[in-house]
Coordinates of N, CA and C and ligand atoms in Angstrom, one line a residue:
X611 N 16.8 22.1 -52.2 CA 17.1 23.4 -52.8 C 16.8 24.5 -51.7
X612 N 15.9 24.4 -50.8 CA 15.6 25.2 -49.8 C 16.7 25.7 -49.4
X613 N 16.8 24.2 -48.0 CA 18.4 24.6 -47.5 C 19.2 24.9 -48.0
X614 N 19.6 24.5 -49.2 CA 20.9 24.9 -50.1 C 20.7 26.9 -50.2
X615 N 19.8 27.1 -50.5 CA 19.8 28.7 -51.2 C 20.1 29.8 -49.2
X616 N 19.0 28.7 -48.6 CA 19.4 29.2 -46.9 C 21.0 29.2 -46.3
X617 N 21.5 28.1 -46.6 CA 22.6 28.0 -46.1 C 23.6 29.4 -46.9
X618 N 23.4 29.5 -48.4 CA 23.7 30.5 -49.1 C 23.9 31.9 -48.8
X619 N 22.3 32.2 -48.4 CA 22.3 33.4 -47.4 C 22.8 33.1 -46.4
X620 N 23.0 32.1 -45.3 CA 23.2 32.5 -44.4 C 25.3 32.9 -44.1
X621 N 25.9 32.2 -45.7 CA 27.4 32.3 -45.2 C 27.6 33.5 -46.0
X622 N 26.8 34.0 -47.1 CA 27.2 35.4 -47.4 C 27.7 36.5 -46.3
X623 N 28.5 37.1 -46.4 CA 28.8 37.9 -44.5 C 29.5 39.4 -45.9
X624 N 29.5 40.0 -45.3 CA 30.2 41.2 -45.5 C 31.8 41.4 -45.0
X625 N 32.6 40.9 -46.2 CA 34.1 40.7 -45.9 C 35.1 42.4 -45.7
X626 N 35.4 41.9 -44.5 CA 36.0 43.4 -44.2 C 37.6 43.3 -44.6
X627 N 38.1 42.2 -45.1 CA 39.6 42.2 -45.6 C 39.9 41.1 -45.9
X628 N 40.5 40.8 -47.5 CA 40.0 39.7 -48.7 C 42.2 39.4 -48.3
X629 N 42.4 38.2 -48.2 CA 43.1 37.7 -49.1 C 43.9 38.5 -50.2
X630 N 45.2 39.1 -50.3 CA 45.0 39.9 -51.4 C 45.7 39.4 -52.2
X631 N 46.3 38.1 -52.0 CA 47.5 37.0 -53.2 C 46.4 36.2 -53.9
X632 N 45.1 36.3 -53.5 CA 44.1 35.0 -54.2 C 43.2 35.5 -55.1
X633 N 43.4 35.0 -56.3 CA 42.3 35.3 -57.3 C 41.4 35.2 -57.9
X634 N 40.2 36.1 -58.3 CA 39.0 34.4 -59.0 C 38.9 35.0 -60.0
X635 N 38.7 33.6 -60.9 CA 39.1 33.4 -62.0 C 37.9 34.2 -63.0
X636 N 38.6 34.2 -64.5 CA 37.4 35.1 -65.5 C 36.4 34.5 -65.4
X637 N 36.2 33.2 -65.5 CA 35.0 32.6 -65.5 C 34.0 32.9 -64.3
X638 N 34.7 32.6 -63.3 CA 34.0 33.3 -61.7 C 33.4 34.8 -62.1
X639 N 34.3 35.2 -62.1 CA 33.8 36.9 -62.5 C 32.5 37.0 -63.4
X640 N 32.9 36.6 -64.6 CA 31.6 36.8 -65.4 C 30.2 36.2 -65.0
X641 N 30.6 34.9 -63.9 CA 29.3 34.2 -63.6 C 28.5 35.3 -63.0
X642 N 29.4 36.0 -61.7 CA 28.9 36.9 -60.4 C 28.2 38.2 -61.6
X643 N 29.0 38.5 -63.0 CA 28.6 39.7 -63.6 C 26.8 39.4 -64.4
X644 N 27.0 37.8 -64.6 CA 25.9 37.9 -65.4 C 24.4 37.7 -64.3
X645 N 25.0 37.3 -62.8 CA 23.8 37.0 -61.8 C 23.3 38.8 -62.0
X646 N 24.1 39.4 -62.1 CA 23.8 40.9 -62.1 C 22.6 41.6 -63.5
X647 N 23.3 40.6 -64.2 CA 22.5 41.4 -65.7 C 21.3 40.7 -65.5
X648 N 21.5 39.7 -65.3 CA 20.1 38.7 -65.3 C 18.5 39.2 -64.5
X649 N 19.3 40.6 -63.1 CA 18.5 40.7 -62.2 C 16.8 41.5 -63.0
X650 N 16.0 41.4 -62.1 CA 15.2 42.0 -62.5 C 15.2 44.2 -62.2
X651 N 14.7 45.0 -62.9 CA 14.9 46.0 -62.8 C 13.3 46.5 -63.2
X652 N 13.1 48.1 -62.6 CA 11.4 48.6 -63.3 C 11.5 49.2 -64.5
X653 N 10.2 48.8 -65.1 CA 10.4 48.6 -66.2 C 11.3 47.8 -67.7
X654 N 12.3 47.0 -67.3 CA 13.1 46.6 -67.4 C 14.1 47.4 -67.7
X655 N 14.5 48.2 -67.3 CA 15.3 49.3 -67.5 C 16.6 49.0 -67.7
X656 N 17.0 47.7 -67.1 CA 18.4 47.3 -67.1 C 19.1 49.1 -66.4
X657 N 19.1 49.3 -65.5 CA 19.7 50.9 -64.7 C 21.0 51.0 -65.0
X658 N 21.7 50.0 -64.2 CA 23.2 49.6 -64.3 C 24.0 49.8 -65.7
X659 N 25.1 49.7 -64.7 CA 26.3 49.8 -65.8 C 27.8 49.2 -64.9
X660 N 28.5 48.1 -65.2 CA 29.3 47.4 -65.0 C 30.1 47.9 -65.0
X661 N 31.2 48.5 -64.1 CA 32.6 48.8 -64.8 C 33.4 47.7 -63.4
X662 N 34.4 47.0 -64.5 CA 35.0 46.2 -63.9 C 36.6 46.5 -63.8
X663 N 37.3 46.4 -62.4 CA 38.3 46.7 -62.4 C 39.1 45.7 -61.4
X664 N 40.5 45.5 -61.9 CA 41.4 43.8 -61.2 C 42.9 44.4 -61.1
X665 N 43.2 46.0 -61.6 CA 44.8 46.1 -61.7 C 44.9 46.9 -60.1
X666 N 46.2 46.3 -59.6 CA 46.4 46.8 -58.2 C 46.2 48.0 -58.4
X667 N 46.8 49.2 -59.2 CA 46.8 50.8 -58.7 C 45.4 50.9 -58.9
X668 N 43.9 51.0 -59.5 CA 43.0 50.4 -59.6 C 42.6 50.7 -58.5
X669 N 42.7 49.5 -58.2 CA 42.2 49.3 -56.7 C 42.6 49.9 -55.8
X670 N 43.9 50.2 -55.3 CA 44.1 51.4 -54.5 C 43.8 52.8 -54.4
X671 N 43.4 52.7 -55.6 CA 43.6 54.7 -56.0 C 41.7 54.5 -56.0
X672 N 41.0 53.1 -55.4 CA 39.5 53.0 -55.7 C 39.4 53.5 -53.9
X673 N 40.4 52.8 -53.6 CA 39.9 52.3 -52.1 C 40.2 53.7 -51.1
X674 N 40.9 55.0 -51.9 CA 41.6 56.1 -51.2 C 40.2 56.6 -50.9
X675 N 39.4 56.8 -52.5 CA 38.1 57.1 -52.3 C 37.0 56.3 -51.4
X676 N 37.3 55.6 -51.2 CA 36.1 54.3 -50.4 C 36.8 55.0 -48.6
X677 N 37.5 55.6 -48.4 CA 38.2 56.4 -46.8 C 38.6 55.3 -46.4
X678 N 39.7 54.5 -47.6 CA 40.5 53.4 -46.8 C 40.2 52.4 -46.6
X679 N 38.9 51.9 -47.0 CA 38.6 50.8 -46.6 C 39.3 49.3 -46.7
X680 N 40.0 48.4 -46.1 CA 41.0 47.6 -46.5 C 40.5 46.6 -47.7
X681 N 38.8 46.1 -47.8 CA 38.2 45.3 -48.8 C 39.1 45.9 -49.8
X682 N 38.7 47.1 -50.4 CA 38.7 47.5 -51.4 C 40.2 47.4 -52.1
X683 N 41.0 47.6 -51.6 CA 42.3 47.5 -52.3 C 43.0 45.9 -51.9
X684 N 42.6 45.0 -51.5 CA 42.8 44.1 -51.2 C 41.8 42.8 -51.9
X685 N 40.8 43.4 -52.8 CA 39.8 42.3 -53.4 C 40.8 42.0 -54.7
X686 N 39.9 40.9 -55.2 CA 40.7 40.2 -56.8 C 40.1 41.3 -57.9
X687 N 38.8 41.4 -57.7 CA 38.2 42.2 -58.7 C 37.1 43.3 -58.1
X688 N 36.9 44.1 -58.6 CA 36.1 45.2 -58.1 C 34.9 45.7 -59.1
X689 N 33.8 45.4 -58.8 CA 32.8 46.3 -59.8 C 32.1 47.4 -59.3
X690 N 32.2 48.4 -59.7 CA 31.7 49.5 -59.9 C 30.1 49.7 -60.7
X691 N 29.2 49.9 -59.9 CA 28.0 49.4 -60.5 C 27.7 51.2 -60.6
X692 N 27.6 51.4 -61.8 CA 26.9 53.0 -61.9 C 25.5 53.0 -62.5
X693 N 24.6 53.8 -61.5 CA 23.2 54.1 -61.9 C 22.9 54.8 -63.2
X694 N 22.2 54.5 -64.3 CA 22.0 55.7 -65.6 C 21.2 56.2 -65.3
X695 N 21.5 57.6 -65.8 CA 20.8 58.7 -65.6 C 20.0 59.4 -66.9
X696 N 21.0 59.8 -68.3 CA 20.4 60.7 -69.0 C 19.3 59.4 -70.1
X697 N 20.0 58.1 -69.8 CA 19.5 57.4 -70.8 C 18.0 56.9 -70.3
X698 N 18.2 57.7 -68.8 CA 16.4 57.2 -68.6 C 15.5 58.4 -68.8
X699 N 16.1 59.4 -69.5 CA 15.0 60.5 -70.0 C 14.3 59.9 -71.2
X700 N 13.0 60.1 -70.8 CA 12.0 59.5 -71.9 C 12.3 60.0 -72.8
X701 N 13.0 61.1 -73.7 CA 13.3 61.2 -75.3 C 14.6 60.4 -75.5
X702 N 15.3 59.9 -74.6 CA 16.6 58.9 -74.9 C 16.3 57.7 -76.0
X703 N 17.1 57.5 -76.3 CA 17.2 56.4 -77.6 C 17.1 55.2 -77.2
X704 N 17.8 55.2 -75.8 CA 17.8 53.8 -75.0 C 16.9 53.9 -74.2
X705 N 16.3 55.1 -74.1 CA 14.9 54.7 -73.1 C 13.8 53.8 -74.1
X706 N 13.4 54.4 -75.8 CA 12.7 53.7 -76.3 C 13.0 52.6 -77.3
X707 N 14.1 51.9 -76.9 CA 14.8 50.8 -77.3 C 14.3 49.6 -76.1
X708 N 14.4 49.8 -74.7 CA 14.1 49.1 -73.8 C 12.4 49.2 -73.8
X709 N 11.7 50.1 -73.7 CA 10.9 50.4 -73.5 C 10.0 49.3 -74.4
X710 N 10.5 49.4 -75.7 CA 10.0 48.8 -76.8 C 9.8 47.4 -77.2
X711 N 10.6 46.5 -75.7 CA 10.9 45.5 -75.6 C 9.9 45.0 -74.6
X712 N 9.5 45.8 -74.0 CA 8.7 45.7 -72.6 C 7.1 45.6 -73.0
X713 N 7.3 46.5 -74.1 CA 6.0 47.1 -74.6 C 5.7 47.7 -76.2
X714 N 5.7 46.1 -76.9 CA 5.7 46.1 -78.4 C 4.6 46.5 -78.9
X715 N 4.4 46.7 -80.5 CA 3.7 47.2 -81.2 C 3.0 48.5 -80.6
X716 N 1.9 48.4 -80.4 CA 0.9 49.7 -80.8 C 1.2 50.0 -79.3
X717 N 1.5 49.4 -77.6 CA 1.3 49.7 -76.8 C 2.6 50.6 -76.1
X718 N 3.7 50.6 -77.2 CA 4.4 51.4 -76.8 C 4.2 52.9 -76.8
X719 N 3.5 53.4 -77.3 CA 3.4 55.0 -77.4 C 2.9 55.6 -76.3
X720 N 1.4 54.8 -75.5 CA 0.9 55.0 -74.6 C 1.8 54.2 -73.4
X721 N 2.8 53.2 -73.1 CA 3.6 53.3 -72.0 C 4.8 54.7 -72.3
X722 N 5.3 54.9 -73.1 CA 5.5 56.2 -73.6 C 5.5 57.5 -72.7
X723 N 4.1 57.8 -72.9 CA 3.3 58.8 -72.2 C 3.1 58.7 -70.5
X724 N 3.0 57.5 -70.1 CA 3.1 57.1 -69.0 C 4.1 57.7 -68.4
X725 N 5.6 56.9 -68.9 CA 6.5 57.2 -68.4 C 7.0 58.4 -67.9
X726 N 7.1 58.8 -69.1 CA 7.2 60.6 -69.2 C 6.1 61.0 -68.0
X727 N 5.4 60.9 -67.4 CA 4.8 61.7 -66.0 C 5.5 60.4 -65.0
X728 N 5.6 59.5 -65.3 CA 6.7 58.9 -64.0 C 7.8 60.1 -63.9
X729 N 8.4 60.0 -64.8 CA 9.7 60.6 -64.9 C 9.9 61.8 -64.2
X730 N 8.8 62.5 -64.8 CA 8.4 63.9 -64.3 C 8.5 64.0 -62.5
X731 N 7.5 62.7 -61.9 CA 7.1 63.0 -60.7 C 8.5 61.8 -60.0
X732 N 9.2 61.6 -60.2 CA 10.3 60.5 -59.8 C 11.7 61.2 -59.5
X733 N 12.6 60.9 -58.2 CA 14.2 61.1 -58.2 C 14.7 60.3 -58.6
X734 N 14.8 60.0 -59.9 CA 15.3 59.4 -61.5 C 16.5 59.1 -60.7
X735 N 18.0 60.0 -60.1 CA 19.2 59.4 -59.5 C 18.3 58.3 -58.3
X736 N 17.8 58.5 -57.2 CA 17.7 57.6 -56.4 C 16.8 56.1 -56.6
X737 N 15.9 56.5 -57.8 CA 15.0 55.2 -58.4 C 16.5 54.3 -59.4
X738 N 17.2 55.2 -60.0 CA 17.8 54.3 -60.6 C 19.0 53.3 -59.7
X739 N 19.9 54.6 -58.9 CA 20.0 53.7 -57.4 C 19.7 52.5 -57.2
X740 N 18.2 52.6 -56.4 CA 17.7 51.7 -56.2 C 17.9 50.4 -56.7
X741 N 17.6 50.4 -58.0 CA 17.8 48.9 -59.4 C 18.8 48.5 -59.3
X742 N 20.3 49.3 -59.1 CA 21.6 49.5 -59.0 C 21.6 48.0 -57.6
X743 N 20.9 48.3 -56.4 CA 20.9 47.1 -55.6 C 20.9 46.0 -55.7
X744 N 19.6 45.9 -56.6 CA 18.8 44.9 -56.9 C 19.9 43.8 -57.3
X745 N 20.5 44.3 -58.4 CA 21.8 43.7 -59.2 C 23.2 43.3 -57.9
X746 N 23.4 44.3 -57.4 CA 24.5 44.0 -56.4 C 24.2 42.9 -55.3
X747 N 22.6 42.9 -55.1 CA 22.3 41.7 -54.1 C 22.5 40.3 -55.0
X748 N 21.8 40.7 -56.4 CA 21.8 39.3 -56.7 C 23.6 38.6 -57.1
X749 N 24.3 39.6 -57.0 CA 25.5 39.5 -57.1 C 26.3 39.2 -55.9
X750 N 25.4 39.2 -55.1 CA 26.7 38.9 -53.6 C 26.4 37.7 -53.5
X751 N 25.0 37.5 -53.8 CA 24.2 35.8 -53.4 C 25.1 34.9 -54.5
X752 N 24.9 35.5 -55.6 CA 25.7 34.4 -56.6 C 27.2 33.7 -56.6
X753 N 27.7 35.2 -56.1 CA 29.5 35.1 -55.3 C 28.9 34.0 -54.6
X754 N 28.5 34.3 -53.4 CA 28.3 33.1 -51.9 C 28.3 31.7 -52.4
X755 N 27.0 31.4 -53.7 CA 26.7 30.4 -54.1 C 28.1 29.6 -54.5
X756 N 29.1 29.9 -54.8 CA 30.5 29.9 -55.9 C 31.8 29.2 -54.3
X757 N 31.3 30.3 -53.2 CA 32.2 30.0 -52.7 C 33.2 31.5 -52.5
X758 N 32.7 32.5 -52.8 CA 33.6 34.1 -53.3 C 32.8 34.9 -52.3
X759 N 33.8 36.0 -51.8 CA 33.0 36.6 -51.0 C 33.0 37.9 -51.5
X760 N 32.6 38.9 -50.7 CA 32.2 40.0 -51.5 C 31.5 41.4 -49.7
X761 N 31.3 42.2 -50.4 CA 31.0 43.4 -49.2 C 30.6 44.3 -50.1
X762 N 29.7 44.8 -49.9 CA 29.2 46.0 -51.2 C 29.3 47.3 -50.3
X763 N 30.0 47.8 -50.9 CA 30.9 49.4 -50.6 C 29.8 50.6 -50.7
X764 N 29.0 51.3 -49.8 CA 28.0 52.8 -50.4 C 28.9 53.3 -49.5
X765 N 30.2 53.3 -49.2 CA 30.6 54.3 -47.9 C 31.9 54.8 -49.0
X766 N 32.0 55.6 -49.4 CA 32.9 56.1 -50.8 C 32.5 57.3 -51.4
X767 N 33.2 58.6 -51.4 CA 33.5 59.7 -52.2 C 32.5 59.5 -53.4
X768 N 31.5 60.2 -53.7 CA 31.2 60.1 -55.5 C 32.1 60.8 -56.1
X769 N 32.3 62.3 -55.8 CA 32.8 63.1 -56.8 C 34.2 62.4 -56.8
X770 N 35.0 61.6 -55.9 CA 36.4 61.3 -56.5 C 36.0 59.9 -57.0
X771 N 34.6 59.2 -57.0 CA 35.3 58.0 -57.6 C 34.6 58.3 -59.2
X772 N 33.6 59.3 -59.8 CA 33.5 60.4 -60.8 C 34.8 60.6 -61.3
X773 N 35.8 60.7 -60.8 CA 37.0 61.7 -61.3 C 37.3 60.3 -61.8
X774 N 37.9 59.2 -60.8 CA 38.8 57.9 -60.9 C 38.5 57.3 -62.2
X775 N 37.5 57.6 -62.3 CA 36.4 56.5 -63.1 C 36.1 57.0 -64.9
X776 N 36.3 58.7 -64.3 CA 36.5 59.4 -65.6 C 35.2 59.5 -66.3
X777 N 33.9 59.3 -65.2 CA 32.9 59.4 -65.7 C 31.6 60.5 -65.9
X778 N 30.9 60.2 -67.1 CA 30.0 61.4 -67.5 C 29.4 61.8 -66.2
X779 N 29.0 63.3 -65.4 CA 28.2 62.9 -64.3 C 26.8 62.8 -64.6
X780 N 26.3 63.6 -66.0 CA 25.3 63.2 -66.8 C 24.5 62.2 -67.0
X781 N 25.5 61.0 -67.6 CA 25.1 60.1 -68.0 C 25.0 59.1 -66.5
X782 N 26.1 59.4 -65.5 CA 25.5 57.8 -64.7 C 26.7 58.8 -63.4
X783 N 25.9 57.6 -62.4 CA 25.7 58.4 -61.1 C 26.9 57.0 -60.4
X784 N 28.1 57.3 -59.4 CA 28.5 55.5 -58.9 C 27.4 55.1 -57.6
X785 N 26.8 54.1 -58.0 CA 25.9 53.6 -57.1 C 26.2 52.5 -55.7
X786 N 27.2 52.0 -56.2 CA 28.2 50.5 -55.2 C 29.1 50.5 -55.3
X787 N 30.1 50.3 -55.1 CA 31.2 49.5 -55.4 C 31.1 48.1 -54.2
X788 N 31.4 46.9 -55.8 CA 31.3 45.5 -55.1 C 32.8 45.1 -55.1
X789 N 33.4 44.6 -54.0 CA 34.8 44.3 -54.2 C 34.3 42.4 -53.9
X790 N 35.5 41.9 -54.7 CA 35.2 40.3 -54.5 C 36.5 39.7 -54.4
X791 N 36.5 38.6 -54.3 CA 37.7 38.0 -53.4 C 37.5 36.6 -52.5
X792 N 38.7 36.6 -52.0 CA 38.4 35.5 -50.6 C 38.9 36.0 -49.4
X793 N 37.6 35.6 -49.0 CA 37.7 37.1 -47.2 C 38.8 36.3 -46.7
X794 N 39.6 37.2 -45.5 CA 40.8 36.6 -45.0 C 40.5 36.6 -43.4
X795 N 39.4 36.6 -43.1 CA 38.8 36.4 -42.1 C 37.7 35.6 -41.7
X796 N 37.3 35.1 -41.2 CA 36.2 34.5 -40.5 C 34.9 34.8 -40.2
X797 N 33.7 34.5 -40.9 CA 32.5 35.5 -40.8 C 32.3 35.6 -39.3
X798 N 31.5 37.0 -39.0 CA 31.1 37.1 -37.9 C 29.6 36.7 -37.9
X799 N 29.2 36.4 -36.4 CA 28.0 35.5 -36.1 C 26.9 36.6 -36.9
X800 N 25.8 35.9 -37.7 CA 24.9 36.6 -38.3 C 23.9 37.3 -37.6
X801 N 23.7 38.3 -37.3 CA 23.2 39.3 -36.5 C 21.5 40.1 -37.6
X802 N 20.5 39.3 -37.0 CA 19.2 39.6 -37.9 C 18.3 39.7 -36.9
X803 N 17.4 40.4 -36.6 CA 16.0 40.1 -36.2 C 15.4 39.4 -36.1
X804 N 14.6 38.4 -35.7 CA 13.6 37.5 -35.9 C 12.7 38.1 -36.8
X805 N 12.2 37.0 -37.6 CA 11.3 37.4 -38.2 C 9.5 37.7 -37.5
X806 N 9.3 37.2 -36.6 CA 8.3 37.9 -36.0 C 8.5 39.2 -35.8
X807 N 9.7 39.9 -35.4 CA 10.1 41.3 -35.5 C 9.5 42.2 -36.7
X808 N 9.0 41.3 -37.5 CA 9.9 42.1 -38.8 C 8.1 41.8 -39.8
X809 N 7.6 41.1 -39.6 CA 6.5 40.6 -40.5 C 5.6 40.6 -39.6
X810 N 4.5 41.2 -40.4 CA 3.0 41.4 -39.9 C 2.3 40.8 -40.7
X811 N 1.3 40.0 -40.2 CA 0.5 38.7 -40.8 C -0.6 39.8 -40.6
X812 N -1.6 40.2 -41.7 CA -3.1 40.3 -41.8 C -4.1 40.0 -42.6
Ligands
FMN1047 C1 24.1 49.4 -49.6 C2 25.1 48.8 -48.7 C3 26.2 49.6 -48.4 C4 27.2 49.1 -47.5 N1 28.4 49.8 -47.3 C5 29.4 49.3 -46.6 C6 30.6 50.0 -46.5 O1 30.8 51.0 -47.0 N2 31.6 49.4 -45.7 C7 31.4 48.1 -45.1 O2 32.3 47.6 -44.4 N3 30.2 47.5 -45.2 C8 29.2 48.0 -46.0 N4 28.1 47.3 -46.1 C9 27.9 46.0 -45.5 C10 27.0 46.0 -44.3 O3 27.6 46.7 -43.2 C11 26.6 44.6 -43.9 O4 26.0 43.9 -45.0 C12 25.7 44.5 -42.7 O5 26.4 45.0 -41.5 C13 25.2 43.1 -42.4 O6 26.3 42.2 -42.2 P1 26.5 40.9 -43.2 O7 26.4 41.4 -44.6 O8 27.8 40.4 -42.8 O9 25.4 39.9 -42.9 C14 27.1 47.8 -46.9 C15 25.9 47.1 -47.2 C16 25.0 47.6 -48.1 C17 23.8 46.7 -48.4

């Protein structure tokens, strides 16, 4: 299991131009969608929001906004992972729906209270962001696992993919875009630090 999950990481690569006659299938999709839902988030906030898109103009009129990127108009499927925003205001309906799940009976009121001075003292867009990752990593790993490749997009216009997307700016922020597919290239040599670099033992 070790090597299996290593080898995993190690052939995930960041695909710079997919194949664009090859397709994966619904089931593929949903698998990569649910490694996503499954992730963990704070508080369990579930942040995210899925928007899934597979029609060519779609994709091109995605990728104008991404400054061209060739992944983008050239993947099988594209998700758009948008951060929520108004639904994590502690008087939100969905804040104390999740909240409630996290933190039943009597101890909800006082995480409650809590929250609300998180909230207060937190950049709510860039915390929710963040979660927004979380899901897109466990989503690239699970593509890899399958065989699918993938490149997660933060290099893209908000206010035009806002427009594309037709979305509340209120309600949710675009955090990624994951384009998926089969790369039409050959990964390049993986380029990491050692870990002595990187980890301090005390
Ligand atoms: C949050 C995030 C945003 C990224 N944005 C882009 C992007 O806009 N365009 C791109 O070609 N690659 C993008 N990448 C891919 C990285 O460049 C790539 O993961 C990194 O160079 C390491 O290479 P590897 O993924 O092939 O191991 C992004 C990666 C992350 C995690």
């Amino acid at each position: 299991m070790k090597s299996q999950l290593l080898e995993i990481f190690q052939r995930r690569h960041a695909c710079h131009l997919f194949q664009a006659d090859r397709c994966i299938s619904a089931e593929d999709s949903n698998f990569i969608l649910e490694a996503g839902r499954l992730s963990p988030s704070s508080f369990g906030l579930e942040q995210w929001k899925f928007v899934v898109l597979s029609s060519q103009h779609q994709k091109l009129a995605l990728q104008a906004a991404c400054f061209q990127q060739p992944q983008v108009g050239t993947s099988s499927v594209i998700v758009v992972i948008l951060a929520k925003l108004a639904d994590l205001h502690p008087d939100s309906e969905y804040l104390r729906r999740l909240m409630a799940r996290e933190y039943p009976g009597d101890a909800l009121e006082a995480a409650l209270k809590n929250y609300r001075s998180f909230h207060a003292a937190t950049d709510i867009k860039a915390w929710s962001e963040n979660q927004c990752h979380i899901a897109a990593a466990n989503m690239m790993t699970a593509a890899a696992g399958i065989g699918i490749d993938s490149c997660a997009i933060g290099g893209f216009n908000p206010a035009e993919v806002i427009r594309l997307l037709d979305i509340d700016p209120a309600r949710y922020y675009p955090s990624l875009i994951m384009p998926f597919g089969y790369c039409a290239h050959a990964p390049g040599e993986k380029q990491r630090l050692a870990l002595e670099e990187l980890v301090e033992y005390r």
